[in-house]
PDB file of C-alpha atoms and ligand atoms in Angstrom:
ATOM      1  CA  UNK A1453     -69.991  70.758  12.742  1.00  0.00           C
ATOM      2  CA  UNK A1454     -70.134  74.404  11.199  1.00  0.00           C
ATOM      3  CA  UNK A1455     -71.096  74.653   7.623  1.00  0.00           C
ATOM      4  CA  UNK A1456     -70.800  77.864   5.947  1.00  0.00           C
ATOM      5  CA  UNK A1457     -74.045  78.269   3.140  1.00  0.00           C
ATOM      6  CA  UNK A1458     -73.795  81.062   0.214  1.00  0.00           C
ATOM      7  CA  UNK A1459     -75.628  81.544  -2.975  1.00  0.00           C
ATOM      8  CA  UNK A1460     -76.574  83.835  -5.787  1.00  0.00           C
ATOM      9  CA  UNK A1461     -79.961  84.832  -6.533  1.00  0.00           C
ATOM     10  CA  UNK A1462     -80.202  81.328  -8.367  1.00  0.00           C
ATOM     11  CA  UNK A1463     -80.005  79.543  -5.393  1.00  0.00           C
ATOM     12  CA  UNK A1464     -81.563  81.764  -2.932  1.00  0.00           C
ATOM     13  CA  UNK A1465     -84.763  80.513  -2.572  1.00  0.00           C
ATOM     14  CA  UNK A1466     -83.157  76.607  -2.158  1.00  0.00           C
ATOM     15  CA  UNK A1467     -80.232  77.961   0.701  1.00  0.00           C
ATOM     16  CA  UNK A1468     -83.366  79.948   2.720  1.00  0.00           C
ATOM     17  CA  UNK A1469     -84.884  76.022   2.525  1.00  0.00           C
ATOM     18  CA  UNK A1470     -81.943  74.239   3.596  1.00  0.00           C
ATOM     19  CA  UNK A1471     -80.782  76.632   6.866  1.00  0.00           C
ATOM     20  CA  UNK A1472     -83.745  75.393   9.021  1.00  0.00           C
ATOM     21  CA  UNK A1473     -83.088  72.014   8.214  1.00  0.00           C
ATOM     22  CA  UNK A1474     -79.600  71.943   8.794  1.00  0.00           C
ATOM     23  CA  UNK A1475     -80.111  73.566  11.823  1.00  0.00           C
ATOM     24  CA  UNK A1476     -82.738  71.533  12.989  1.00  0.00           C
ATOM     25  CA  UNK A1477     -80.221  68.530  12.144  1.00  0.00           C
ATOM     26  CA  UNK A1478     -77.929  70.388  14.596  1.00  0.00           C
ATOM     27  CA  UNK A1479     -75.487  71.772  12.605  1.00  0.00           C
ATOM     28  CA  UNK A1480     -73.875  75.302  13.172  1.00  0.00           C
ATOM     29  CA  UNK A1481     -74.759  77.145   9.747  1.00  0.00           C
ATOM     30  CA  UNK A1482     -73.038  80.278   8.870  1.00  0.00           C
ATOM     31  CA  UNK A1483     -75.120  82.088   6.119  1.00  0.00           C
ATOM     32  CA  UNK A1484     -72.673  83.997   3.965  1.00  0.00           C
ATOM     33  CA  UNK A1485     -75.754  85.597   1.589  1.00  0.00           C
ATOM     34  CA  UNK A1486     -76.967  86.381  -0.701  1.00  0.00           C
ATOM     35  CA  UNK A1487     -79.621  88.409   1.470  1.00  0.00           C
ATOM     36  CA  UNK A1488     -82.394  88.542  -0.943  1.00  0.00           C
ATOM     37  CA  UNK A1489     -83.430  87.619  -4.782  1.00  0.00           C
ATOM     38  CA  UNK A1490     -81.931  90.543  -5.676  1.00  0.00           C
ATOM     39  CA  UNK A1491     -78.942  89.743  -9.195  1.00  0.00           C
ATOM     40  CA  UNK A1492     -76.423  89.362  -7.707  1.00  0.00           C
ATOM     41  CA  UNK A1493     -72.461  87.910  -9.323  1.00  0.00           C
ATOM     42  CA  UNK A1494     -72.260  84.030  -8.346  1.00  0.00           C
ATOM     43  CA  UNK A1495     -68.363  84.227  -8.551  1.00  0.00           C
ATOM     44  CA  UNK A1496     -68.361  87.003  -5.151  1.00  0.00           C
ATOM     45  CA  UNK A1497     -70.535  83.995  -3.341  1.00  0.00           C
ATOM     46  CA  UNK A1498     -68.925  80.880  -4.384  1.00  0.00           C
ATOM     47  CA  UNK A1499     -65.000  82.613  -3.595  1.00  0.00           C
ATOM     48  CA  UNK A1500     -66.514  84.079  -0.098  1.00  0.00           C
ATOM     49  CA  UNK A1501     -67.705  80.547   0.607  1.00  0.00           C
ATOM     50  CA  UNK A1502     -64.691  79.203  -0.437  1.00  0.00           C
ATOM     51  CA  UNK A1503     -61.960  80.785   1.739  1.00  0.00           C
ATOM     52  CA  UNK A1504     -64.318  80.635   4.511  1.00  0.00           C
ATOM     53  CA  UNK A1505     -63.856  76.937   4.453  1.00  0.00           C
ATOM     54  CA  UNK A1506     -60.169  76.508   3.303  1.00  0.00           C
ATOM     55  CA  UNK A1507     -59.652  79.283   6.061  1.00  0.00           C
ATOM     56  CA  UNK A1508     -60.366  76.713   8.486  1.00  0.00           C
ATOM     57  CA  UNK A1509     -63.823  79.197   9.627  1.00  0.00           C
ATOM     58  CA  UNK A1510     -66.277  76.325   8.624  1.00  0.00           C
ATOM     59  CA  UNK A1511     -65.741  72.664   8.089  1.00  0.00           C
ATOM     60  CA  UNK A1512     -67.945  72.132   5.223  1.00  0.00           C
ATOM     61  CA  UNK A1513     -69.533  74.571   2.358  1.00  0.00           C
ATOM     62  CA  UNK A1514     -72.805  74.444   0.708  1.00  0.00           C
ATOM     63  CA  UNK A1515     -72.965  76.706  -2.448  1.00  0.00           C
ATOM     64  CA  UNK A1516     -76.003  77.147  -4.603  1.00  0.00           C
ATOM     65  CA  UNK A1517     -76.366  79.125  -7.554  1.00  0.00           C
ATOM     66  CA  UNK A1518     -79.317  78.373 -10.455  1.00  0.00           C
ATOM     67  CA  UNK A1519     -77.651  75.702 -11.561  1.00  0.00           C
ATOM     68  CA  UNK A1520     -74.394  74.821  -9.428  1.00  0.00           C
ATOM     69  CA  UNK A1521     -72.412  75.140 -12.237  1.00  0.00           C
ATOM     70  CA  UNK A1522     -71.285  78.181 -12.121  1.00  0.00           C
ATOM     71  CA  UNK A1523     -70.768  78.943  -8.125  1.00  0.00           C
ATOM     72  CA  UNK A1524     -68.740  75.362  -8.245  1.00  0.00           C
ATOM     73  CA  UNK A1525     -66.426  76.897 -10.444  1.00  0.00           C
ATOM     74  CA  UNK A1526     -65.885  79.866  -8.718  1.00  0.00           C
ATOM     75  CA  UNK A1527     -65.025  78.070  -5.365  1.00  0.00           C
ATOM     76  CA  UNK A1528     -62.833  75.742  -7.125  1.00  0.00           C
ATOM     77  CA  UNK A1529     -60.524  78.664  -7.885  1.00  0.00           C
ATOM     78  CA  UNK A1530     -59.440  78.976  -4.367  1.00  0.00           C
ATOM     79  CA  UNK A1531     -56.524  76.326  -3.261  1.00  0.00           C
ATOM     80  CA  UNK A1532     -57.430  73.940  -1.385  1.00  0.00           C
ATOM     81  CA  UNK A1533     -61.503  73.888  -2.285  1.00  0.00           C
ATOM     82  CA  UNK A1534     -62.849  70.666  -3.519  1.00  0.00           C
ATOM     83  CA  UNK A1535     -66.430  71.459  -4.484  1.00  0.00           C
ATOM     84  CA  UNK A1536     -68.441  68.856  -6.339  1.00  0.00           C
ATOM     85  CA  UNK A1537     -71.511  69.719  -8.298  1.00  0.00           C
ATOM     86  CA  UNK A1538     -74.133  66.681  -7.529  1.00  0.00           C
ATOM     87  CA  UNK A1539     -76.937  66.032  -8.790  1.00  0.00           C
ATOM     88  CA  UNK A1540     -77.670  62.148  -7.397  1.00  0.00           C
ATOM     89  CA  UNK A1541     -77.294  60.239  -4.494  1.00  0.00           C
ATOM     90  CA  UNK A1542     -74.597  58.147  -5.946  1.00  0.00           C
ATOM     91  CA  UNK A1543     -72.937  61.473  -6.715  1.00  0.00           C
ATOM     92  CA  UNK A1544     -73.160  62.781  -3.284  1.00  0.00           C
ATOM     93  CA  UNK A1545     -71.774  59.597  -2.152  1.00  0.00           C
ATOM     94  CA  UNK A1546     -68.781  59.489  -4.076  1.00  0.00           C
ATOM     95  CA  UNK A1547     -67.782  63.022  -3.538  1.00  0.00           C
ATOM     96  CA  UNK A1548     -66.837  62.233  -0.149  1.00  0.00           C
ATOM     97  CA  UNK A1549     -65.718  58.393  -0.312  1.00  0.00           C
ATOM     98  CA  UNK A1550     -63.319  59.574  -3.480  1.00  0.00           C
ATOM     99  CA  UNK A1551     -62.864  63.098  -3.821  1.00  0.00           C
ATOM    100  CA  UNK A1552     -63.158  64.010  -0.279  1.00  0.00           C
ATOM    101  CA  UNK A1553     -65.347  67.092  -1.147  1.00  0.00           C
ATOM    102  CA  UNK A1554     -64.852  69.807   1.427  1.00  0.00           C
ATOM    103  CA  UNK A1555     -67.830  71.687  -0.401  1.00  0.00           C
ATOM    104  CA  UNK A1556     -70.686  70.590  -2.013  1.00  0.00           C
ATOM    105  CA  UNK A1557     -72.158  72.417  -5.330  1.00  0.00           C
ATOM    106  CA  UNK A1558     -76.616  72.844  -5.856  1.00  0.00           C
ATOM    107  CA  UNK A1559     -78.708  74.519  -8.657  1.00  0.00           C
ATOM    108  CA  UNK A1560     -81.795  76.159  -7.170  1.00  0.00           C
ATOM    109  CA  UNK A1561     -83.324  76.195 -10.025  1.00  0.00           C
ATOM    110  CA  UNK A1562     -82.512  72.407 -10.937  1.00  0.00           C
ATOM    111  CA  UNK A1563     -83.144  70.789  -7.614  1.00  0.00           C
ATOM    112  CA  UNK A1564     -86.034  70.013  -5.307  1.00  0.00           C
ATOM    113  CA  UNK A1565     -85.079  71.058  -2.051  1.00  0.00           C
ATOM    114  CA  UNK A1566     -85.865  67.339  -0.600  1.00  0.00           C
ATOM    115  CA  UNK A1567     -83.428  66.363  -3.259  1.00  0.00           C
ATOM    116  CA  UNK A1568     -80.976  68.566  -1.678  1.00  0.00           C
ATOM    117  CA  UNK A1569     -81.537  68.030   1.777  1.00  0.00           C
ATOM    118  CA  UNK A1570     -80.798  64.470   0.965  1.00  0.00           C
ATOM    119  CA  UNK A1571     -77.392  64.999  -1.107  1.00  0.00           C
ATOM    120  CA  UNK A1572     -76.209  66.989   1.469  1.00  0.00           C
ATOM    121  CA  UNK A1573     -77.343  64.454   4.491  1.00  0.00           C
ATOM    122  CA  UNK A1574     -75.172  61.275   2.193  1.00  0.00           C
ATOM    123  CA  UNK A1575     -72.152  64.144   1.641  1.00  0.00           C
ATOM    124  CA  UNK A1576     -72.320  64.615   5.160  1.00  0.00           C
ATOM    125  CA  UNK A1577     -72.165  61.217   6.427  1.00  0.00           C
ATOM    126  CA  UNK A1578     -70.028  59.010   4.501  1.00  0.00           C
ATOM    127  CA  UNK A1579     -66.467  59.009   5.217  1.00  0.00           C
ATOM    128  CA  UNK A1580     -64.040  59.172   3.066  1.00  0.00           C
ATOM    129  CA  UNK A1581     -62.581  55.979   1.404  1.00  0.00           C
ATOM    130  CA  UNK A1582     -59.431  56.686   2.268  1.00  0.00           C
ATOM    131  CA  UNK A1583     -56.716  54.585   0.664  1.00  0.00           C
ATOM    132  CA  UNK A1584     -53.231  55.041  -1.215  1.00  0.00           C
ATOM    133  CA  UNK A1585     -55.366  55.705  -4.322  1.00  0.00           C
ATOM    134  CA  UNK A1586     -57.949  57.887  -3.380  1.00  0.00           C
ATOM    135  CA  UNK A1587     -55.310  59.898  -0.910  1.00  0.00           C
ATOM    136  CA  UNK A1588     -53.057  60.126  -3.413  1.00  0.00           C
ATOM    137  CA  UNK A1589     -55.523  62.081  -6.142  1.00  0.00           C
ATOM    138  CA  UNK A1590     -56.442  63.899  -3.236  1.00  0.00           C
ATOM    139  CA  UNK A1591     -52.920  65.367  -2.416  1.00  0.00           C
ATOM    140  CA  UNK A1592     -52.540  65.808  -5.946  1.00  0.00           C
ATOM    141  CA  UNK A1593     -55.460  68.037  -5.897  1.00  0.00           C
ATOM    142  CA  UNK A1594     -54.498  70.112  -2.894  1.00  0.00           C
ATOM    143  CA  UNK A1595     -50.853  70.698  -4.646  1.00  0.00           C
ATOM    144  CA  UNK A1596     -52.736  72.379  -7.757  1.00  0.00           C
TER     145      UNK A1596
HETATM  146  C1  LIG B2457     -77.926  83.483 -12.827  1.00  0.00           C
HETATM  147  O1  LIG B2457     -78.970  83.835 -13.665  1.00  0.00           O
HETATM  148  C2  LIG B2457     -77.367  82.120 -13.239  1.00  0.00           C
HETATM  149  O2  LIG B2457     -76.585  82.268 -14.380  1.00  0.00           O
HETATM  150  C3  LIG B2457     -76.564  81.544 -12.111  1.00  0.00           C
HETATM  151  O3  LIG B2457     -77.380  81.410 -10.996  1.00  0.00           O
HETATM  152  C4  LIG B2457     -75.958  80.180 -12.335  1.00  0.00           C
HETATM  153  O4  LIG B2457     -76.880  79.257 -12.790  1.00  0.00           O
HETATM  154  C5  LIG B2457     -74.708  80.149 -13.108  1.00  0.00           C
HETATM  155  O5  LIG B2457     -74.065  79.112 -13.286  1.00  0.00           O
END
């Protein structure tokens, strides 16, 4: 699977953690950038990230600013993104068993980065519920 990584100075230090483990998991990690701790404008990261994925060029997205908050809401601007902001197992869980999260949202300077590593293994794995329900929020979301 090919997961495409960006961040903002925020969350550089966290993405530059998580790389070697995902690829030691096996996973095909794109690195978008930032490059460096250099300020740089989470909204450029979190929209690159985000029509990399909906583009069909990755099949996940990890983006990481300071808090998450802020790159999650850039890369829910672009149609089709579905980028959830977690900050618990339970909430990694869910964001694939309900909301069918195509991207998943970290603060670097909120998160361990064995907290992370975690979130994003759960994300990863569990399917998604499925279901008229859950489908049907989920189509919803992708008319928006
Ligand atoms: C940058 O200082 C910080 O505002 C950013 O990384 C992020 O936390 C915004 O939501």
């Amino acid at each position: 699977m090919r997961i495409a990584v960006a961040s903002d100075h925020g969350g550089y230090d966290l993405k530059e953690k998580l790389i070697p483990h995902l690829r030691n998991q096996g996973y095909d990690v794109v690195d978008l950038g930032t490059d460096s701790a250099a300020s740089v404008d989470y909204p450029v990261f979190g929209k690159k990230c985000a029509e990399y994925v909906v583009g069909g060029e990755a099949e996940r997205g990890v983006v990481m600013c300071g808090t998450g908050i802020g790159i999650s809401i850039a890369a829910n601007k672009t149609k089709g993104a579905r980028c959830a902001l977690v900050t618990s197992d339970e909430m990694a869980r869910l964001a694939s068993a309900h909301n069918k999260a195509n991207m998943l949202a970290l603060g670097g300077r909120t998160t361990s980065s064995t907290d992370a590593a975690r979130w994003i293994g759960i994300w990863l794995t569990t399917p998604f519920d499925g279901g008229e329900r859950h489908t049907r929020r989920v189509a919803l979301l992708s008319e928006m």
